[in-house]
CSV table of C-alpha atoms (C1' of nucleotides) in Angstrom, one decimal:
chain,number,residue,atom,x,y,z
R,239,UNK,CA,28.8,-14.1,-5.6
R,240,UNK,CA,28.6,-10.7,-5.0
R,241,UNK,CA,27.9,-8.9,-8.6
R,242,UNK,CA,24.5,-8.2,-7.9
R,243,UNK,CA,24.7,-6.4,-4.7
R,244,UNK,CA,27.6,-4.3,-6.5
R,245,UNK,CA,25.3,-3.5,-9.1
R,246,UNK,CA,23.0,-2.2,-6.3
R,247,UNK,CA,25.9,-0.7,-3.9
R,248,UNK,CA,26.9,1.4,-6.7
R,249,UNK,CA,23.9,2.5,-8.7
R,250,UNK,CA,23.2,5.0,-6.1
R,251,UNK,CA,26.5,5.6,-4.3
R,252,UNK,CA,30.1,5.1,-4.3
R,253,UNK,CA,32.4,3.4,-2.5
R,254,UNK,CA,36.1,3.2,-2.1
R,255,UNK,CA,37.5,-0.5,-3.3
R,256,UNK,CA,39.1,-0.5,0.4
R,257,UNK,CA,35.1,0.3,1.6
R,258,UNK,CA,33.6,-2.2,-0.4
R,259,UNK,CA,36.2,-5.3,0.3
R,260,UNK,CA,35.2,-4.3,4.0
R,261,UNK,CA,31.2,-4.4,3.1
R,262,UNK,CA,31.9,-7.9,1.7
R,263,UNK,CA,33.0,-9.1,5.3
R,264,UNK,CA,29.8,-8.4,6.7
R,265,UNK,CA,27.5,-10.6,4.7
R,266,UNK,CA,27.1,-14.4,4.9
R,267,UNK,CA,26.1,-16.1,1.8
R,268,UNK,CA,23.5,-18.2,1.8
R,269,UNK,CA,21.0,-20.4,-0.6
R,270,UNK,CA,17.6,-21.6,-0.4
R,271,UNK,CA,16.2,-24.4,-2.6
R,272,UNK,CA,13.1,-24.1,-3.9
R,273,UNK,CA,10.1,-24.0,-1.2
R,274,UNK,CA,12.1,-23.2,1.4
R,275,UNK,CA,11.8,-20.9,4.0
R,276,UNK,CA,13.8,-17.9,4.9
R,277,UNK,CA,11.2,-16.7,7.5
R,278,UNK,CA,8.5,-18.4,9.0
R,279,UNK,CA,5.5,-16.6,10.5
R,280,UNK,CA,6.0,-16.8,14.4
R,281,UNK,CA,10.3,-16.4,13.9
R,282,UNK,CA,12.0,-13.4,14.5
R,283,UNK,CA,13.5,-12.0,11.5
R,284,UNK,CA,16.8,-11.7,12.8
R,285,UNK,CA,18.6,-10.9,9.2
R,286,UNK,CA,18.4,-8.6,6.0
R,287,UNK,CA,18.3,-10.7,3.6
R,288,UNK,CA,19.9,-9.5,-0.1
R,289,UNK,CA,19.0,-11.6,-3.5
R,290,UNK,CA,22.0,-12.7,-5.8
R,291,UNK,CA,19.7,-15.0,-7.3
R,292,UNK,CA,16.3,-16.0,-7.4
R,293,UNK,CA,13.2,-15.1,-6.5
R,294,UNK,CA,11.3,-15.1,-3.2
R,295,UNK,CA,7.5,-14.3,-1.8
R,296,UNK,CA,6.6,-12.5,1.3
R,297,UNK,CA,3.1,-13.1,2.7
R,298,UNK,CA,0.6,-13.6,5.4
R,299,UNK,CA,-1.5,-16.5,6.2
R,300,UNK,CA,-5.0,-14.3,7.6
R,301,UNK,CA,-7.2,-15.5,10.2
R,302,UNK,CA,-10.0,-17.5,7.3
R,303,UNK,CA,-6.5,-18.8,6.0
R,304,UNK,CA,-6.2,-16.8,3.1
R,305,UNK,CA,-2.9,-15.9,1.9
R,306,UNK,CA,-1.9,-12.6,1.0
R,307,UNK,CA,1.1,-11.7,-0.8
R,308,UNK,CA,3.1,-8.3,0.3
R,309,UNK,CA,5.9,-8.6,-1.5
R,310,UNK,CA,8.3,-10.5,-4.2
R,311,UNK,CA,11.8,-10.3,-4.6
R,312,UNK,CA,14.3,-11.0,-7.2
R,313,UNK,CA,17.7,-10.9,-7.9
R,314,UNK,CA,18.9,-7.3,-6.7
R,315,UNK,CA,16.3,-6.7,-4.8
R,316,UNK,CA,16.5,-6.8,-0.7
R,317,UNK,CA,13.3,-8.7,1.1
R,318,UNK,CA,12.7,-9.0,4.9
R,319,UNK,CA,10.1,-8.3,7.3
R,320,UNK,CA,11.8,-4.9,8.5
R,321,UNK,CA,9.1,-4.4,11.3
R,322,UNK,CA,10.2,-7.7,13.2
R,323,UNK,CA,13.5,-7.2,12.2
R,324,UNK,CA,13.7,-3.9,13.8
R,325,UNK,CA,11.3,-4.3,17.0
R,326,UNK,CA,12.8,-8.2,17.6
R,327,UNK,CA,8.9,-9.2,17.9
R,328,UNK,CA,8.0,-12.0,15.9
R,329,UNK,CA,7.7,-11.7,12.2
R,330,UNK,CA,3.7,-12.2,11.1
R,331,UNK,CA,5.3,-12.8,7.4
R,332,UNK,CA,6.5,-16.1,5.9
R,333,UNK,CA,9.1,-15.7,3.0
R,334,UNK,CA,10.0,-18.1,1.0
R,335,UNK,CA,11.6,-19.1,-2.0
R,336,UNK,CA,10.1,-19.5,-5.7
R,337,UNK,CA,13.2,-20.9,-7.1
R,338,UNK,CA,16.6,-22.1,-6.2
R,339,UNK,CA,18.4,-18.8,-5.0
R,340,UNK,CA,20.9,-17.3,-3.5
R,341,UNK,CA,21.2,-14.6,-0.7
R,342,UNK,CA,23.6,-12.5,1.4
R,343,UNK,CA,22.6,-12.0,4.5
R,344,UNK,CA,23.5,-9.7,7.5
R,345,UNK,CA,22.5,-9.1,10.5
R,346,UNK,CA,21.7,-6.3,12.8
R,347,UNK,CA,24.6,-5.8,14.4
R,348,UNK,CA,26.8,-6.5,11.4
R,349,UNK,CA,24.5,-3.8,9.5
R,350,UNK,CA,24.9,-1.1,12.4
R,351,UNK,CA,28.5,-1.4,12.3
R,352,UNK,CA,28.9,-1.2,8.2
R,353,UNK,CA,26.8,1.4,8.3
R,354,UNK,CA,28.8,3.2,10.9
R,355,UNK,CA,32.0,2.2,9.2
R,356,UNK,CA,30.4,2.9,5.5
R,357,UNK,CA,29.1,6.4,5.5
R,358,UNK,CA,27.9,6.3,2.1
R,359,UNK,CA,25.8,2.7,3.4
R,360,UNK,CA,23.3,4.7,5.4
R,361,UNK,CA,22.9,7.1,2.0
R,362,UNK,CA,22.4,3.9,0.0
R,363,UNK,CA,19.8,2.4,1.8
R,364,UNK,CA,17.8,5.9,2.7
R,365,UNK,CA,17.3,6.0,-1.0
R,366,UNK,CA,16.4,2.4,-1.3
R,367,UNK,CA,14.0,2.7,1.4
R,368,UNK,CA,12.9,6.4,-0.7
R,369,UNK,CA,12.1,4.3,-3.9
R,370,UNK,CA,10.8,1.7,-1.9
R,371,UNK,CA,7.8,4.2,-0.3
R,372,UNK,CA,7.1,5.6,-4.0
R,373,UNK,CA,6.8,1.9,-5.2
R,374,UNK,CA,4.4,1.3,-2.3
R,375,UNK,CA,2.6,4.5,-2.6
R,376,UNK,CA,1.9,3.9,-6.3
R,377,UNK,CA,0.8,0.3,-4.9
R,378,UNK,CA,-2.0,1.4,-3.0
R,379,UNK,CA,-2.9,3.6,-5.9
R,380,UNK,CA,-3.4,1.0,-8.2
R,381,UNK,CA,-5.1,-1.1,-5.3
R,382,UNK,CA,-8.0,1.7,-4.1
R,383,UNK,CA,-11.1,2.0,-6.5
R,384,UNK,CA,-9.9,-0.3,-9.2
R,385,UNK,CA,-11.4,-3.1,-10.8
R,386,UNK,CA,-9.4,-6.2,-11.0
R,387,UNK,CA,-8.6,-5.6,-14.8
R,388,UNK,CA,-7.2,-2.5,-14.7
R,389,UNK,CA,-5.2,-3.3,-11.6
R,390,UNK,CA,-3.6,-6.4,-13.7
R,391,UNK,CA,-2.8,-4.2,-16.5
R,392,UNK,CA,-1.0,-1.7,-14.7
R,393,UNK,CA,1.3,-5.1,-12.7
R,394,UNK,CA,1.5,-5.7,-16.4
R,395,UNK,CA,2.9,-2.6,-17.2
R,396,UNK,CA,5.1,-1.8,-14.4
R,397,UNK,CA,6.7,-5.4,-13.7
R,398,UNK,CA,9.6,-6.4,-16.4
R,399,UNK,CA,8.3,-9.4,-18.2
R,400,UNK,CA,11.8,-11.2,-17.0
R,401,UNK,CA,9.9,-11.1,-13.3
R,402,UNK,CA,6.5,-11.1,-13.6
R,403,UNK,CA,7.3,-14.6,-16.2
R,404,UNK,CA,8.2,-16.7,-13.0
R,405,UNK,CA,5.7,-15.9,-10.8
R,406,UNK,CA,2.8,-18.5,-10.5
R,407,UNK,CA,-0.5,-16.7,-11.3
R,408,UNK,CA,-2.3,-17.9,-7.9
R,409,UNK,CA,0.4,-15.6,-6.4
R,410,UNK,CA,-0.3,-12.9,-8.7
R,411,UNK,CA,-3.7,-12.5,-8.1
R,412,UNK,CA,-3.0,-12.5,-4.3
R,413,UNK,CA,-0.7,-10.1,-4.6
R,414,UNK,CA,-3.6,-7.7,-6.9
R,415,UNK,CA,-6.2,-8.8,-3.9
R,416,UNK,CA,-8.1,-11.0,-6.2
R,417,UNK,CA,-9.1,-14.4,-6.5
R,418,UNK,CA,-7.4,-17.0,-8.9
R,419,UNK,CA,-10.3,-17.3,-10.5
R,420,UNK,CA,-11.2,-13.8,-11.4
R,421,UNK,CA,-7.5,-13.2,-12.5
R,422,UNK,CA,-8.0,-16.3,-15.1
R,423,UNK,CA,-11.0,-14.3,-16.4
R,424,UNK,CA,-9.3,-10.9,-16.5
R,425,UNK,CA,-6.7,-12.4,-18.5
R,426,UNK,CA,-9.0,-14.5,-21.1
R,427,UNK,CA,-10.9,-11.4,-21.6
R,428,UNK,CA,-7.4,-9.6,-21.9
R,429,UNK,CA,-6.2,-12.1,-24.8
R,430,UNK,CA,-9.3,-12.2,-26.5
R,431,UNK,CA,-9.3,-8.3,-26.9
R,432,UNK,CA,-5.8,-8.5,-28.6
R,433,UNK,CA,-6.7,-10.6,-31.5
B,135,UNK,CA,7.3,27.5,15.7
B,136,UNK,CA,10.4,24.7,15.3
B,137,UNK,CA,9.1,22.2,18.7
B,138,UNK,CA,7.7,19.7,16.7
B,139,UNK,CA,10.7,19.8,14.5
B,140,UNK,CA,12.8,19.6,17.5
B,141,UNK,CA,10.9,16.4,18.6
B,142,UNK,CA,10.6,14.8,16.0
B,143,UNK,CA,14.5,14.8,14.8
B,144,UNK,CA,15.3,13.9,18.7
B,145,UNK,CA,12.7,10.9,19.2
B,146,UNK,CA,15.3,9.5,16.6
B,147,UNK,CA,19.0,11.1,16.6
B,148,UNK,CA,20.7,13.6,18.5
B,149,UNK,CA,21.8,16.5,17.2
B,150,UNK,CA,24.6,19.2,19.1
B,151,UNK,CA,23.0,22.8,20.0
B,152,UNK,CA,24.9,24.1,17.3
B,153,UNK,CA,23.8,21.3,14.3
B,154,UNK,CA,20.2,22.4,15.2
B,155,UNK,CA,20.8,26.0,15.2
B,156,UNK,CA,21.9,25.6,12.0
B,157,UNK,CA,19.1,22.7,11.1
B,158,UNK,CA,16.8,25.8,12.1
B,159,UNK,CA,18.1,28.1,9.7
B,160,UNK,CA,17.6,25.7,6.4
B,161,UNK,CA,13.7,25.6,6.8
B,162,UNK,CA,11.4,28.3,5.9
B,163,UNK,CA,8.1,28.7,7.7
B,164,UNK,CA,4.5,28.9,5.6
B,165,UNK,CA,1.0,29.4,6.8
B,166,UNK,CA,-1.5,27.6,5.1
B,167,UNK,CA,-5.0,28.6,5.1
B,168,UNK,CA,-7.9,25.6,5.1
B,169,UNK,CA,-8.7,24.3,1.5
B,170,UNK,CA,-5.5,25.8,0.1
B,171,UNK,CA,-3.0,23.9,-2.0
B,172,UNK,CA,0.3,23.1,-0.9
B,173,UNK,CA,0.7,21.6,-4.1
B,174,UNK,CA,-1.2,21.0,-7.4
B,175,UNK,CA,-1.8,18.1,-9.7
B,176,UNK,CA,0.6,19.2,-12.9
B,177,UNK,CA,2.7,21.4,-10.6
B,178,UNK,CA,6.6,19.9,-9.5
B,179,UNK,CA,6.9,19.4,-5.9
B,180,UNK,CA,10.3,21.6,-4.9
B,181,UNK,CA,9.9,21.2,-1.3
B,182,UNK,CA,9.5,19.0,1.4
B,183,UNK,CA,7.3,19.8,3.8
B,184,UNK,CA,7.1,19.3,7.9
B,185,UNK,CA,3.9,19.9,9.8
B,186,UNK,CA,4.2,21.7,12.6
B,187,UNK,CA,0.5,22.6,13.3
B,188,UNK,CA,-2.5,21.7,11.4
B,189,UNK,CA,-4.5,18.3,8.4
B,190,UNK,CA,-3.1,18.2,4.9
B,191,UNK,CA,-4.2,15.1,3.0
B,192,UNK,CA,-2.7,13.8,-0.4
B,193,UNK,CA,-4.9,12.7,-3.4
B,194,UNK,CA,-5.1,12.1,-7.0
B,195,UNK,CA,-7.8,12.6,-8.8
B,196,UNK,CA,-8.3,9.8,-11.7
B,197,UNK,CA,-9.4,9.2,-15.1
B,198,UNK,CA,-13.3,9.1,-13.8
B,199,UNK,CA,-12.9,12.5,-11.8
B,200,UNK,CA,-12.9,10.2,-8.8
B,201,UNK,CA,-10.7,11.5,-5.9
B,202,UNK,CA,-8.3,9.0,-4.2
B,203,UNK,CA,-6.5,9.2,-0.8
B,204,UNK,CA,-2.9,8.6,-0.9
B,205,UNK,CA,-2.1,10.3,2.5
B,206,UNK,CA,-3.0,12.3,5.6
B,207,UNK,CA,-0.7,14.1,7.5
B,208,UNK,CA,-0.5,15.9,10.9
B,209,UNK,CA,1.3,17.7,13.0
B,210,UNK,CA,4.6,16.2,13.6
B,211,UNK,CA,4.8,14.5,9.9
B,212,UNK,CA,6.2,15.2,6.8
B,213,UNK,CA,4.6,15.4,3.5
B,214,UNK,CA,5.5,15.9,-0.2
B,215,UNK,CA,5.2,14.3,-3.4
B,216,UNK,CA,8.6,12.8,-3.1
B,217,UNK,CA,8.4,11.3,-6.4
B,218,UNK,CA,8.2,14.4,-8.3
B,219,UNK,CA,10.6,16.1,-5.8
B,220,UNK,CA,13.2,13.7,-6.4
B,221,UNK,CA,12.7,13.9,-10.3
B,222,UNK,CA,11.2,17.1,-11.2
B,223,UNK,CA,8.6,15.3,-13.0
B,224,UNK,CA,5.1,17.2,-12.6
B,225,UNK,CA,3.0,15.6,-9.9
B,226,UNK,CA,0.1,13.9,-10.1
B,227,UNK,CA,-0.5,14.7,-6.2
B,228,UNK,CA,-2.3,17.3,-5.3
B,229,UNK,CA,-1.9,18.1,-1.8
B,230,UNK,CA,-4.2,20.6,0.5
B,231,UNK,CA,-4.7,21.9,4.1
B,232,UNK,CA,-7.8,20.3,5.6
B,233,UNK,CA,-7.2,22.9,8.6
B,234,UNK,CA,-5.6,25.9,8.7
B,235,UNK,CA,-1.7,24.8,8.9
B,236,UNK,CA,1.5,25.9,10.1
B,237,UNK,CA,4.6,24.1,7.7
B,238,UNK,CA,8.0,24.2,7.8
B,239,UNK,CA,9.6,24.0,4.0
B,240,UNK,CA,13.1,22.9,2.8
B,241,UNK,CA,14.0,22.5,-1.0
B,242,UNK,CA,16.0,20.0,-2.1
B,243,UNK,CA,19.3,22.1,-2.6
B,244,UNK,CA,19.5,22.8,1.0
B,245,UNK,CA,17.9,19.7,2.3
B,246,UNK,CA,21.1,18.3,0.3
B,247,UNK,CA,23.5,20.2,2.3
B,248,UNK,CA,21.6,20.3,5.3
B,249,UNK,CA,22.1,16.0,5.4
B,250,UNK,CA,26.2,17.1,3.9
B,251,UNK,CA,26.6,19.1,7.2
B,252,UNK,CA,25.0,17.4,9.8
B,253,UNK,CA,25.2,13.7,9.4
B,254,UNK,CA,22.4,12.7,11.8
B,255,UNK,CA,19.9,14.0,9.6
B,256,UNK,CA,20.4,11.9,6.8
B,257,UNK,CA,19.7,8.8,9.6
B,258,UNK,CA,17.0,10.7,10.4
B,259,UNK,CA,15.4,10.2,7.2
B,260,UNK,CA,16.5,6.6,6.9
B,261,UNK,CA,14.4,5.8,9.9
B,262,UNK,CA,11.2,7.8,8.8
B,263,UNK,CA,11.5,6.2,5.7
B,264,UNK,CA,12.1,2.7,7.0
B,265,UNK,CA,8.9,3.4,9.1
B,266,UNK,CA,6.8,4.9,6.3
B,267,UNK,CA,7.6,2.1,4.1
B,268,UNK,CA,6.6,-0.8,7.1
B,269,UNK,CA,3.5,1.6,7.5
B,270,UNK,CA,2.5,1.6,4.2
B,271,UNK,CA,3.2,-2.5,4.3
B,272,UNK,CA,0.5,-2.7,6.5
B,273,UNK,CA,-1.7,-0.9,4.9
B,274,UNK,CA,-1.4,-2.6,1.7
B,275,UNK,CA,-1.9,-5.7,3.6
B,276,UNK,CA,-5.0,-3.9,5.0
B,277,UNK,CA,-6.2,-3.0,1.7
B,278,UNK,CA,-5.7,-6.6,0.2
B,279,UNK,CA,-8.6,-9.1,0.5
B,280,UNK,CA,-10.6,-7.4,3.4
B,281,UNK,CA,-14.2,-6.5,3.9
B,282,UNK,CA,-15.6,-2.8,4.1
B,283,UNK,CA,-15.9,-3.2,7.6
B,284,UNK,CA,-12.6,-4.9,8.6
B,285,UNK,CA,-10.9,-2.3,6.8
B,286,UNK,CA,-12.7,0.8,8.8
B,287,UNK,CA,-12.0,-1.4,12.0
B,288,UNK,CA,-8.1,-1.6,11.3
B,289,UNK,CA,-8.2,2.2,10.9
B,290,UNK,CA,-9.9,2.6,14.1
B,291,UNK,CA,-7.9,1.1,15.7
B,292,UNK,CA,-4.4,1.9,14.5
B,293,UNK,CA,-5.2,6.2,14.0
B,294,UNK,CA,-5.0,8.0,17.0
B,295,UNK,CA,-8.5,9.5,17.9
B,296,UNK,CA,-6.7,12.7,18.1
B,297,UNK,CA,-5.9,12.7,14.2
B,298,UNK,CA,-8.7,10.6,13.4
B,299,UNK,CA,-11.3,12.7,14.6
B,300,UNK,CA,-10.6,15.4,12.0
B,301,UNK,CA,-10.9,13.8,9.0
B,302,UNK,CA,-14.1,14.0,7.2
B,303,UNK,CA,-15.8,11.0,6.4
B,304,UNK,CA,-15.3,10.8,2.9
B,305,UNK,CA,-11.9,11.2,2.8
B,306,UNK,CA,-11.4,8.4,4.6
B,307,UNK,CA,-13.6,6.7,2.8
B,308,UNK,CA,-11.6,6.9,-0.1
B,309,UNK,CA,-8.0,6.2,1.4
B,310,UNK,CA,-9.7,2.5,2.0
B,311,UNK,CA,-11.0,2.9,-1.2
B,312,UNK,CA,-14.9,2.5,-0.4
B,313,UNK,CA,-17.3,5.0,-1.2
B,314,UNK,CA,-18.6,7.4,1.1
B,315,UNK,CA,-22.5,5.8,1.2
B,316,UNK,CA,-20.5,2.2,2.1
B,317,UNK,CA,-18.5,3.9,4.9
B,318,UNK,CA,-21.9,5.4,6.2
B,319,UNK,CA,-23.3,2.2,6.9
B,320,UNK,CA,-19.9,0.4,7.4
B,321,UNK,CA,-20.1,3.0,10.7
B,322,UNK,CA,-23.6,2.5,11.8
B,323,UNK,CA,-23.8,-1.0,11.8
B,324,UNK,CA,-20.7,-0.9,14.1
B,325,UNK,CA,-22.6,1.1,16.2
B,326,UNK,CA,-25.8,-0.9,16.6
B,327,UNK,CA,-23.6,-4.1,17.5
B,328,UNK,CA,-21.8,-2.4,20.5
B,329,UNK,CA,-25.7,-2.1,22.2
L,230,DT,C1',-27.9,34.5,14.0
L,231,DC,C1',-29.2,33.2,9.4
L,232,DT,C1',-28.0,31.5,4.9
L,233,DT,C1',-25.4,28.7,2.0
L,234,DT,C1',-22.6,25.0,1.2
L,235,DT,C1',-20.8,20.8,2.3
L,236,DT,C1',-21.1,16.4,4.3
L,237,DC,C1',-23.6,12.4,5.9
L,238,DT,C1',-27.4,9.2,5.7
L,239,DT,C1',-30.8,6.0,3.7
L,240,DG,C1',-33.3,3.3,0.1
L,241,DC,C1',-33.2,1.0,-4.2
L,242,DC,C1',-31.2,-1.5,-7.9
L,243,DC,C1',-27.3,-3.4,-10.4
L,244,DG,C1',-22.8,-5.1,-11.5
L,245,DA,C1',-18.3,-6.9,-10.3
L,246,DT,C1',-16.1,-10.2,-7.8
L,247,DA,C1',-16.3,-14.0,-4.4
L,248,DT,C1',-17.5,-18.6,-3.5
L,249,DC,C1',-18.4,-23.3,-4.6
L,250,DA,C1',-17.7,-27.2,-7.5
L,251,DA,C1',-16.0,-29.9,-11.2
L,252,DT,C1',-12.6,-30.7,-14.8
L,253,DG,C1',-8.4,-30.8,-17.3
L,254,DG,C1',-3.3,-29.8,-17.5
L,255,DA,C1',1.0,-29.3,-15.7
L,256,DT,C1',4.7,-30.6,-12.6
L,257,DA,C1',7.4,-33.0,-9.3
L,258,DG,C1',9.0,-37.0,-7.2
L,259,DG,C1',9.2,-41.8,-6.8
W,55,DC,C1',7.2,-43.7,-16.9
W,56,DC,C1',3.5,-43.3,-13.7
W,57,DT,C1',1.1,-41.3,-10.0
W,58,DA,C1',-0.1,-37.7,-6.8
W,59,DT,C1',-0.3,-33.1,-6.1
W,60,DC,C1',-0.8,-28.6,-7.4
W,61,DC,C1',-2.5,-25.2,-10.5
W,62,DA,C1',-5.4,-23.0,-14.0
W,63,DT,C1',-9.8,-22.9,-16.1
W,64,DT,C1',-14.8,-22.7,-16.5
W,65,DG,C1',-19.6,-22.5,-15.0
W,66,DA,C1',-23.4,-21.5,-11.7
W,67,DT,C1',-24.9,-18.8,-7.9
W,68,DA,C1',-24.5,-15.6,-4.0
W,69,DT,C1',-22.9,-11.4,-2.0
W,70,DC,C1',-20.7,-7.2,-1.2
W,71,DG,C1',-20.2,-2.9,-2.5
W,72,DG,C1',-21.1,0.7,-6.2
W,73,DG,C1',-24.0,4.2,-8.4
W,74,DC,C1',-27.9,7.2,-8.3
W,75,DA,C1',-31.1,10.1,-6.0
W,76,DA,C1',-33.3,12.5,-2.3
W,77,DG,C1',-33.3,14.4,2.0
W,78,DA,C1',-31.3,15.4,6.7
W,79,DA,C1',-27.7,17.2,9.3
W,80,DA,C1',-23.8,19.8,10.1
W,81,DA,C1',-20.5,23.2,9.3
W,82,DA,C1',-18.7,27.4,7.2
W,83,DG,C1',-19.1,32.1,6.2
W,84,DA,C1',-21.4,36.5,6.5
DNA sequence: TCTTTTTCTTGCCCGATATCAATGGATAGG
DNA sequence: CCTATCCATTGATATCGGGCAAGAAAAAGA
């Protein structure tokens, strides 16, 4: 139940077995079947949530009632709407699962504590939140002055194949800022350039 | 020459007389003058930096010799390419003083021991970082599937005047990735409908 | 102040992508 | 296994924004 987020934990920091059986305590496991919310647009997002297993979506219904996808998550990977979760307003994001998954989730006070309690915590998630911003900055590179091709290629490049696989395309091309369609076309032009 | 420091570490933590004394000691002071580099494309980035007085903005320039925004900062923000400062990989930023500056500069060997010494300062950095990375959420959202003008609207509204106002036009045109001619008459149309 | 350089504006045309619509496949649930 | 729904594809057309060029305006530097 809790390989994954030890996997994480100790990638970048280390803990103390007595520190991490203590961590442990604070989450709450939790699964989502497929389709089903962890946060709907309106709620407060009142929990971190932490993937074991799965995968997730984050995005926004716009007023023309487009969606627009801000984020995936898979397994090892955190997902939340951090703004609401940190103001208390409520969330403008819906997240919800692509798969049967698991989570661990804790809350705010929980989280203040360990991180209180766990020194080497508040390290672990100032460098997740560090890669997080590079990630995003690199984003918005590949987003500005682009055409829909090359910003495909570089998802392409920089998503392992064992993600970018379960993700439906509609979702893709939201995610890129394009229309289904013109994804489809990026990619038959794409496949008929490799022959 | 440290009071935007000063405020900016206490909006968020609180540090003892003595943990800032020493804070103050760890930073070393540099003048830019307008148009010079704080850091070139190719170079590694080996320090962060902290505004205390002055414009940078961040940008790459691309395969097509086109320039593109990645970030403006002011007084009372940090900048740095933080991906080649946390890997020593040369940057692909370059990053320059669109007014004549005053920075404050910490390399990563003392900004190591300065967050080793005085605990609240790696919190510090959690929370810019947590509010960096919902910023830059919102941008990307702001980016995705908007118009020309919606995207100059957003802007508008969510930059203070007092930064906003000194930034040429064409650099904001391309951190929302529209050229400069688009911006032009993104701007006067707005002003012809508020008649 | 005057000169030079940079930045902004405007018109014209073109191309990339959105939009609309129709069809065929895939998938989930009964 | 069958049906309903969702998803991907393809074509036809419309639209937004890009690219180019010329000139105006503004700002920097002397």
């Amino acid at each position: 139940m809790f390989e994954q987020l030890y996997k994480s934990i100790h990638a970048h920091v280390t803990l103390t077995p007595e520190e991490w059986e203590f961590c442990k305590t604070k989450f709450i496991p939790k699964r989502l079947r497929r389709r089903q919310y962890l946060l709907q647009q309106g709620d407060v997002c009142r929990k971190l949530a932490f993937i074991e297993k799965g995968a997730l979506v984050a995005y926004t219904i716009d007023d023309k009632g487009t969606q627009k996808v801000i984020q995936f998550g898979f397994e090892g990977w955190w997902i939340a709407d951090l703004y609401s979760f940190l103001t208390n307003e409520p969330s403008a994001l819906n997240i919800e699962a692509l798969e049967d998954s698991e989570l661990l989730l804790i809350d705010k006070v929980e989280h203040e504590e360990l991180m209180e309690q766990v020194h080497a915590i508040g390290n672990y998630h100032r460098i997740l939140f560090q890669n997080a911003f590079i990630a995003l900055q690199r984003r918005v590179g590949n987003t500005i002055g682009t055409t829909a091709g090359e910003k495909y290629n570089t998802l392409v490049e920089e998503f392992p194949a064992s993600f970018f696989n379960r993700i439906p395309q509609h979702l893709i091309a939201s995610y890129l800022g394009v229309t289904p369609e013109t994804l489809s076309r990026v990619r038959n032009q794409r496949a008929s350039q490799r022959d």
